[in-house]
PDB file of C-alpha atoms in Angstrom:
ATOM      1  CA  UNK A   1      23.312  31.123  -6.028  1.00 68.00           C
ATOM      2  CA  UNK A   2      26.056  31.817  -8.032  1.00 91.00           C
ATOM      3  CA  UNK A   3      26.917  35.699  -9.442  1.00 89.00           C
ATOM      4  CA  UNK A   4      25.802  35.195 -12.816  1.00 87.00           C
ATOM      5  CA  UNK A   5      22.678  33.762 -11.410  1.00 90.00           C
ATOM      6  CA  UNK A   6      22.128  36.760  -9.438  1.00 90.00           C
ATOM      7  CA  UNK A   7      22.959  38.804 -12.140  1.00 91.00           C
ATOM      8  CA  UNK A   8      20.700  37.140 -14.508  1.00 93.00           C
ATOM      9  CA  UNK A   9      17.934  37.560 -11.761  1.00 92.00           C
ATOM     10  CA  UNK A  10      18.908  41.584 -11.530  1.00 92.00           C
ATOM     11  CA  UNK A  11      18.270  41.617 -14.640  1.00 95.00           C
ATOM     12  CA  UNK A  12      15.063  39.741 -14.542  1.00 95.00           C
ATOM     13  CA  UNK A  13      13.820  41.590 -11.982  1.00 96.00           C
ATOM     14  CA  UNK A  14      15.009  45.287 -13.636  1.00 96.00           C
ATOM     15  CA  UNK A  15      13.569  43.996 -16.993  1.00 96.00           C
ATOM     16  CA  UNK A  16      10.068  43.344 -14.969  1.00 97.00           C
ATOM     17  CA  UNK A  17      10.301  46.567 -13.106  1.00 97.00           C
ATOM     18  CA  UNK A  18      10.646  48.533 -17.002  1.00 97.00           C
ATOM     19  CA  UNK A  19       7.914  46.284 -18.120  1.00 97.00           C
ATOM     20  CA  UNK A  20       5.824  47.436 -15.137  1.00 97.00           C
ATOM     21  CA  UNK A  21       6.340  50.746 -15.237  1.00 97.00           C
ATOM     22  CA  UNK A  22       5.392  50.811 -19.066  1.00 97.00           C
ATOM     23  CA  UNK A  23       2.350  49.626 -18.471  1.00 98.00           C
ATOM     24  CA  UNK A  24       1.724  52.029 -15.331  1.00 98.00           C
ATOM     25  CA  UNK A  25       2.311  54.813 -18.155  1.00 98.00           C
ATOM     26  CA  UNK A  26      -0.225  53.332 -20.579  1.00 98.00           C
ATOM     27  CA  UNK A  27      -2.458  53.088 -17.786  1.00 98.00           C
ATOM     28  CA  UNK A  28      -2.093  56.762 -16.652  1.00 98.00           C
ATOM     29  CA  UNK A  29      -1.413  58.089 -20.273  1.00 98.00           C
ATOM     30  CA  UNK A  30      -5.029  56.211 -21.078  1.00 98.00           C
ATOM     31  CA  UNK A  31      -6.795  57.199 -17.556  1.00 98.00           C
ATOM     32  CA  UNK A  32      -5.872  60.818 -18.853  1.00 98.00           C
ATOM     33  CA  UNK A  33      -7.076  60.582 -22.251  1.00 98.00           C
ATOM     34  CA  UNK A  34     -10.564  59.277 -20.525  1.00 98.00           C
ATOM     35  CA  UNK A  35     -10.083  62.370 -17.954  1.00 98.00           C
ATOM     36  CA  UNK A  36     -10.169  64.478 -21.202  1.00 98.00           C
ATOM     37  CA  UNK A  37     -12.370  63.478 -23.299  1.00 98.00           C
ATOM     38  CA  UNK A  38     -14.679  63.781 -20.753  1.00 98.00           C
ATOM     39  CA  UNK A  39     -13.948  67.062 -19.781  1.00 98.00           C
ATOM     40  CA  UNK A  40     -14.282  67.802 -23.879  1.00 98.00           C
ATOM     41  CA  UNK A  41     -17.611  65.807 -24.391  1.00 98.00           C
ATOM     42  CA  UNK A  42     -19.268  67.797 -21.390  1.00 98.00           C
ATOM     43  CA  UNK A  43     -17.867  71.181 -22.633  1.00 98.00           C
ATOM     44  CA  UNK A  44     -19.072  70.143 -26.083  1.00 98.00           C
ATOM     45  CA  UNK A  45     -22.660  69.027 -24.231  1.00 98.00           C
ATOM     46  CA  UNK A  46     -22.820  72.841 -23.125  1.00 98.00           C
ATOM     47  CA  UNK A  47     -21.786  74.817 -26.199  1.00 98.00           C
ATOM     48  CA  UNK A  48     -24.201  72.586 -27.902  1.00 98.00           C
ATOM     49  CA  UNK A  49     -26.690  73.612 -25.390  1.00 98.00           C
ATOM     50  CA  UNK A  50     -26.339  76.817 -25.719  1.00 98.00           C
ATOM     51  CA  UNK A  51     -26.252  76.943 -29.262  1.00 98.00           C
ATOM     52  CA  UNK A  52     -29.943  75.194 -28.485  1.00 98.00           C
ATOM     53  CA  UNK A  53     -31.017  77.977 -26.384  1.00 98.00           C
ATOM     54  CA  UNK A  54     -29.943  80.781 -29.095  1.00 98.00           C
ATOM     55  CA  UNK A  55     -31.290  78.873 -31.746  1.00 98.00           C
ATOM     56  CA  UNK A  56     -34.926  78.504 -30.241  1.00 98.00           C
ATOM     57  CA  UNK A  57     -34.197  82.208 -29.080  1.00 98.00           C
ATOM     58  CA  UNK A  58     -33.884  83.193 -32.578  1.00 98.00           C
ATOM     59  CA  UNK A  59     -36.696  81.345 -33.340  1.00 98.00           C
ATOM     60  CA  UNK A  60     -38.984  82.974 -30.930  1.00 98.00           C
ATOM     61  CA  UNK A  61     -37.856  86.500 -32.398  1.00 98.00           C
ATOM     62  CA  UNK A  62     -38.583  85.762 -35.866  1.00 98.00           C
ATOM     63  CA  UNK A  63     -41.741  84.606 -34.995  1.00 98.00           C
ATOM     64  CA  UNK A  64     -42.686  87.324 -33.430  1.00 98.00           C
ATOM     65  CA  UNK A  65     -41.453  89.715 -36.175  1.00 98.00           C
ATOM     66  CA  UNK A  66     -43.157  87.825 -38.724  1.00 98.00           C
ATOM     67  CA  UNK A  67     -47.026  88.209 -36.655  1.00 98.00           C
ATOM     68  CA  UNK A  68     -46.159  92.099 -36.310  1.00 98.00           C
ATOM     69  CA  UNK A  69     -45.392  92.033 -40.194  1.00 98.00           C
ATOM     70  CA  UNK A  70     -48.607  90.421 -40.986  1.00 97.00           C
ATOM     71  CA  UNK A  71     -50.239  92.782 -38.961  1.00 97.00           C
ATOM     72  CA  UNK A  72     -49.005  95.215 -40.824  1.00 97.00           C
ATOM     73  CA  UNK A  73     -49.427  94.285 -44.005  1.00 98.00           C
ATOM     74  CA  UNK A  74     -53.271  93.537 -43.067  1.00 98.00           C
ATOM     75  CA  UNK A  75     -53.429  97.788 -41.739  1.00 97.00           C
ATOM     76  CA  UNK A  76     -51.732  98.669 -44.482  1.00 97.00           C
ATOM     77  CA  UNK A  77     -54.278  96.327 -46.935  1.00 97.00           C
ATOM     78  CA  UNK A  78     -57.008  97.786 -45.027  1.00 97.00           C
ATOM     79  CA  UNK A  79     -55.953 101.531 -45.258  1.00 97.00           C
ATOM     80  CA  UNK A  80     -55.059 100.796 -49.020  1.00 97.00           C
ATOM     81  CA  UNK A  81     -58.912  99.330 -49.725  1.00 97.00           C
ATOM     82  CA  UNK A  82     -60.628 101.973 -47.642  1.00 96.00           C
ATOM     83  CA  UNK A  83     -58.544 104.947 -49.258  1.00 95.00           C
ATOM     84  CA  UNK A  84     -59.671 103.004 -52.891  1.00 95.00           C
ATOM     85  CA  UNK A  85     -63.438 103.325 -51.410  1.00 95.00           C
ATOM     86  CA  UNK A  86     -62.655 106.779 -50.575  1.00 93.00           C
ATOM     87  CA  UNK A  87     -61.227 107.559 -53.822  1.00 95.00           C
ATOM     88  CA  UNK A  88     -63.664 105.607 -56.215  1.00 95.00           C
ATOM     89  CA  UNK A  89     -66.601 107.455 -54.351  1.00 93.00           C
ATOM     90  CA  UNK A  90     -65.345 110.596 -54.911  1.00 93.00           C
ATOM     91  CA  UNK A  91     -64.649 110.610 -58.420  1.00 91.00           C
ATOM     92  CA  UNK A  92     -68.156 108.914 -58.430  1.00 92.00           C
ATOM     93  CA  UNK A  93     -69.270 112.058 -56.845  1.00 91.00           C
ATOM     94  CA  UNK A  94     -67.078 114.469 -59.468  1.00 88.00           C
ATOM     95  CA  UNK A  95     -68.601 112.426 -62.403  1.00 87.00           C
ATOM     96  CA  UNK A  96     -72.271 112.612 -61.136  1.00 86.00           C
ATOM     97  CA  UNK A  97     -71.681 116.154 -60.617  1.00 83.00           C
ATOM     98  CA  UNK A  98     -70.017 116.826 -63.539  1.00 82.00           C
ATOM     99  CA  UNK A  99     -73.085 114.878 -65.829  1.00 81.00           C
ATOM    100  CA  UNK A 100     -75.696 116.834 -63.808  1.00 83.00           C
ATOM    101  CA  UNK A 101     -73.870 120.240 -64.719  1.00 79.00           C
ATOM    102  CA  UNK A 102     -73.899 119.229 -67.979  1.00 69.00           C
TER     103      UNK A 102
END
């Protein structure tokens, strides 16, 4: 083999080697990009789920605040007809009085 064959083959073979490690690079370059979205998607999985969890929390709460509301707007509707009762008989009573007196 003659120097310019060897050269030539130097080259061949250094061209191959840059070729190579390009490709290595993709290859770790892409295995990383994997390596992070995954790490994203599962720390995206969590806030989600927490989110979830806060939301049906929420839920639960307002809920509940809405039952103790109607519960209080039925006292309060209660109170409010029995005080009319009240009322009405009384004045019933005032009037009767006041027709007898007469």
């Amino acid at each position: 083999m003659s120097k310019l064959e060897a050269i030539i083959a130097l080259e061949n073979q250094v061209e191959q080697n840059i070729e190579n490690a390009k490709k290595e690079k993709e290859a770790m370059l892409e295995k990383a990009r994997l390596e992070a979205k995954q790490v994203i998607d599962t720390l995206k999985q969590a806030q989600l789920e927490k989110i979830n969890h806060l939301q049906k929390e929420a839920d639960l709460e307002v809920e509940a605040i809405t039952k103790e509301n109607d519960v209080a707007k039925e006292k309060l509707r209660q109170k409010i007809e029995t005080d009319y009762k009240d009322v009405t008989s009384k004045y019933l009573e005032l009037l009767k009085k006041e027709v007898i007196s007469k």
